[in-house]
Amino acid sequence: MRKPKNDGKVFVPILDRIAQLRTKLLEKKPNLRMPALAGSNSAADIHTVAKLLSCLPSTFYPRGGRPAAAFVAIENLVHEFGVMNLRDFKDAGGLADDMIVGAYVECPSQAAVARYRQFLIDNDLRVPESTRCKGQIYGSLIAQEIGICPSRLVSTGPSRAAVTAIADEIGLMSAKDYVKARMSIAPMAGSVDATAPSQADSAAGHDTDKKSKLLAHLKLHHMDNLAPLPASNRNINLPAYRSIFLSADVPFKGLGAEHELCAVIDAAGLAVGVGPARVKPLLPSFKTFGDLMSAGKQHFQLLHGCVAPANLGRFVWALNTVMKAVGATLSMPIDDTMSTMLNDVVSQCAANIHNKNTKQQFLAAMREWQRVFKFSQIADGGLPETFAGAFAILFKRSGYKSVRDLCRAAKIKDMQPEVQNWLKGLTAPASADEMVIRAIEAALGAASNTLISRVGFNRDFEPNYHIPVSKRPTALRGNVKLWGLVRPLLPAHFLHLPESERERIGDCYFDEYTRTSEYREKLRSRKKWRLPALPADLQAEWDQLVRYKTAIVAPHPRVTTWRAGTVDRNLNVMLEFFSVLVLPLEEGGLALKPGHLCLAMVGVPAIVQHYFQWLRERSPDGMHTGTRTIIGLFANLTAEEAGEQHGNKAKRKAAGYLHYQAKLTARLAPIAGLVSATDISWLRSDGWASALKETNEYVWSVMHETEDSWVFSRNPFAEILPILHSARPMDALIDLLRQLYNALPSARLVTALTRAMAIRRFVGSLILVRTALRLKNVRELTYDPAGNGKIRKVEGHWVIEIPAKEFKNSSGRYFRENKARGNPSPSYFFKFPKEDTPILDEYAFISRPTLCGGVALPPVFFVTEGGGKLGLDAISHEMREHSWQYLVYHEASRTGIKGLMSFGAHAIRSITATHILKVTGDPLMAANAIQDSVETVLLHYAQFCTADKQELVSRFLDKDLGSAYG
């Protein structure tokens, strides 16, 4: 982005605005599509689009004979969303204010700092002082307050300078006093995303050397990893120059102004290819030796990075030696016969060099020069192995100005859209297109079977991808997600089956998909009476509690702090508690109105006792084990002041949150037959501490009364019992991975994005099966191409290393023993087998950037389409789909494991531990495999190994004692 203007606004480039428009369309899909040009079913109305993007229609006009990048991006949106009549577009709210993307936005970090200054002045506060460096600002605490990346305030930069100026203006105060004062003040509104980089800081880096930045980007992201360059949307032979410039954080001023830097990108394309097909760019032949010299220097610097001038000098000297031998100068045109005589000239020059080392350097340099010189001299035998790559080269060499001209010459005008997609590599031909491809070969002047041999038809698998909706079973027509899961399971001759048989197959799959466990049926019924969310006033009180529990510095000593997972779990408890209070009297509730609910009710003994009585009546057989979480939360919030030991530090007093929040009682209202107005007056005067003490004692009494009679609300292994009872449980997971890998779509048959999504889903399942990590740890894996992430590539192998503090049981035996052995900061370490390297390489270097769609790559390893972070349970949901598709028994196909139900990510830990116990009989190894304790393994998984343990004992005794009969 450009530097901020005087009014604090930052200009948004047109491609970024188009990306924002795509996000808005995704939110309103399928009700809203692109506005259609009058009389067209495939083109967008540029004038309407210009209004949406706050730009001029001329933004989309061609530049220098090439289509504008903005126009190409709009065509992609048309291809993705389709078009709709302009009148329908307006009626659907397409021109509403929330759909308009502005050309300028407020500079986020600077605006946030300005709002923070006003916030401090309005509330008579000063800037918090660092607890380590007196006289300095508390960067991380302030960053959390205003919602910007902490690095903006920890390191030097405009944001830190602005906050320091505020501190000089209004002064500093201790962090403890600041946090105490903040507890009674509402949070500052308008903070920016903590992960978003400062626009002003990004603009400040544009003055650096553009060529060095571009070379470094290409070497890091493409040359070192052999990852192909992104291809242009309009011409698959050429790199996407603008996208590469933006990724390297280099301003792009057009192909004409940046022709030297585009030559650097062309040289990279020569080395690693362009697009999924890895097409080598066919640039115009060199006219002079000077052109060849310039391109060669670019190529050498790209391959070898920042080399010593002497190395580049030797490389240039090699070509000068050859030019001297043929009497050429830099301005002399290159003869057409140069390619044939080059080998002879090089041999003669090498013969005249007597020093052995110099001769070797000369020959090595000339091999590079020959590569540069010959990249536009590709013969038919040297075409790429992929259909798209070979087609693109033949098309460029043919001389046709457009695909339309080619289709006219081949007499296949009706196939122009399909041929265009084949050329771009978006789709691949089907078996029915064989005659069309032969016509194209003839029109291009290529030898017979040049393209046919590169298609690779899959005639058995192909038909089921073209089943029309009218031919699908009735039960599967309205569920697109289920149809996607069932489609690969259908027989190849599905279309030829009688309609009754197709319906029977559809009904079988639908029943199997909707079948679930008894426990999950109860959860579904519970959702009908639970509150969808906390009421507004109660939500504000809950948010203040969460800030207190998660703050870096708290105004009072805390009994415990909360992590993200703890917050979600406790919110679930609160939703159920308050939902019960809203239930009608006949259903055991108190018939309260949602607006009357308040957090202080957790500290009122009569209300808490009513809730636990409701729990007892709901579970006449005994309290469920999940009640322990409820008791723990209530006891934590109402705990009395007690001493707390922190390492070698002196004890300090910590009390529950509600002890510090007597003001919450202001929203309490009488409840008929339970809480009177007199009771509320007593609570507001001097009875709050006594009430909290009584509530705390009551919930602990419930714990002591029921701790020996807990009832499991569900069998945690019910879904996977058939696997756990098998001799080798892990074999089912390995079979699942094998089937998932074989089902990955070919890059020749689908778009790059479809392939990337499939690779991401497979890699998520692969990491779960290989590591048996908890879902949270897998989802929060970070990746950095420089090798600083939790998952990274080291010496050809992929490894995972996660600090112990990020695990649920960070203080457990698994990490405690490592610390006892002398490792002060133990961590989890896993090394993937060599066979996993290719698929992990493809995801990290190709699929992950494809999913991000040209935006800045986020630090997380698993990303969504558009570069976002995966949802909390996305990987677990995908595992459920995979297990249903490939492991659950299906009556229609008679494949799968009978009795098995689809399972999530956590079940893999149970399968892994049980497998190791059955095969080795070693509980310590099983505990290490799931990063847990031996006691946990024996408590939960030994029940499935009774026969296996007895077999191990018998085998040992038979071998050790010998025969009893002599």
PDB file of C-alpha atoms in Angstrom, residues 139-140 143-144 148-155 194:
ATOM      1  CA  GLY A 139       4.724  -2.842  24.986  1.00  0.00           C
ATOM      2  CA  SER A 140       2.979  -6.217  25.136  1.00  0.00           C
ATOM      3  CA  ALA A 143      -0.550  -4.041  22.267  1.00  0.00           C
ATOM      4  CA  GLN A 144      -3.139  -6.285  23.909  1.00  0.00           C
ATOM      5  CA  ILE A 148      -2.160  -4.617  17.334  1.00  0.00           C
ATOM      6  CA  CYS A 149       0.704  -7.025  16.848  1.00  0.00           C
ATOM      7  CA  PRO A 150       2.996  -6.894  19.942  1.00  0.00           C
ATOM      8  CA  SER A 151       6.080  -6.720  17.708  1.00  0.00           C
ATOM      9  CA  ARG A 152       4.940  -3.228  16.629  1.00  0.00           C
ATOM     10  CA  LEU A 153       5.525  -1.978  20.165  1.00  0.00           C
ATOM     11  CA  VAL A 154       8.356  -4.235  21.311  1.00  0.00           C
ATOM     12  CA  SER A 155      10.718  -3.244  18.501  1.00  0.00           C
ATOM     13  CA  ALA A 194      -3.571  -8.469  16.267  1.00  0.00           C
TER      14      ALA A 194
END
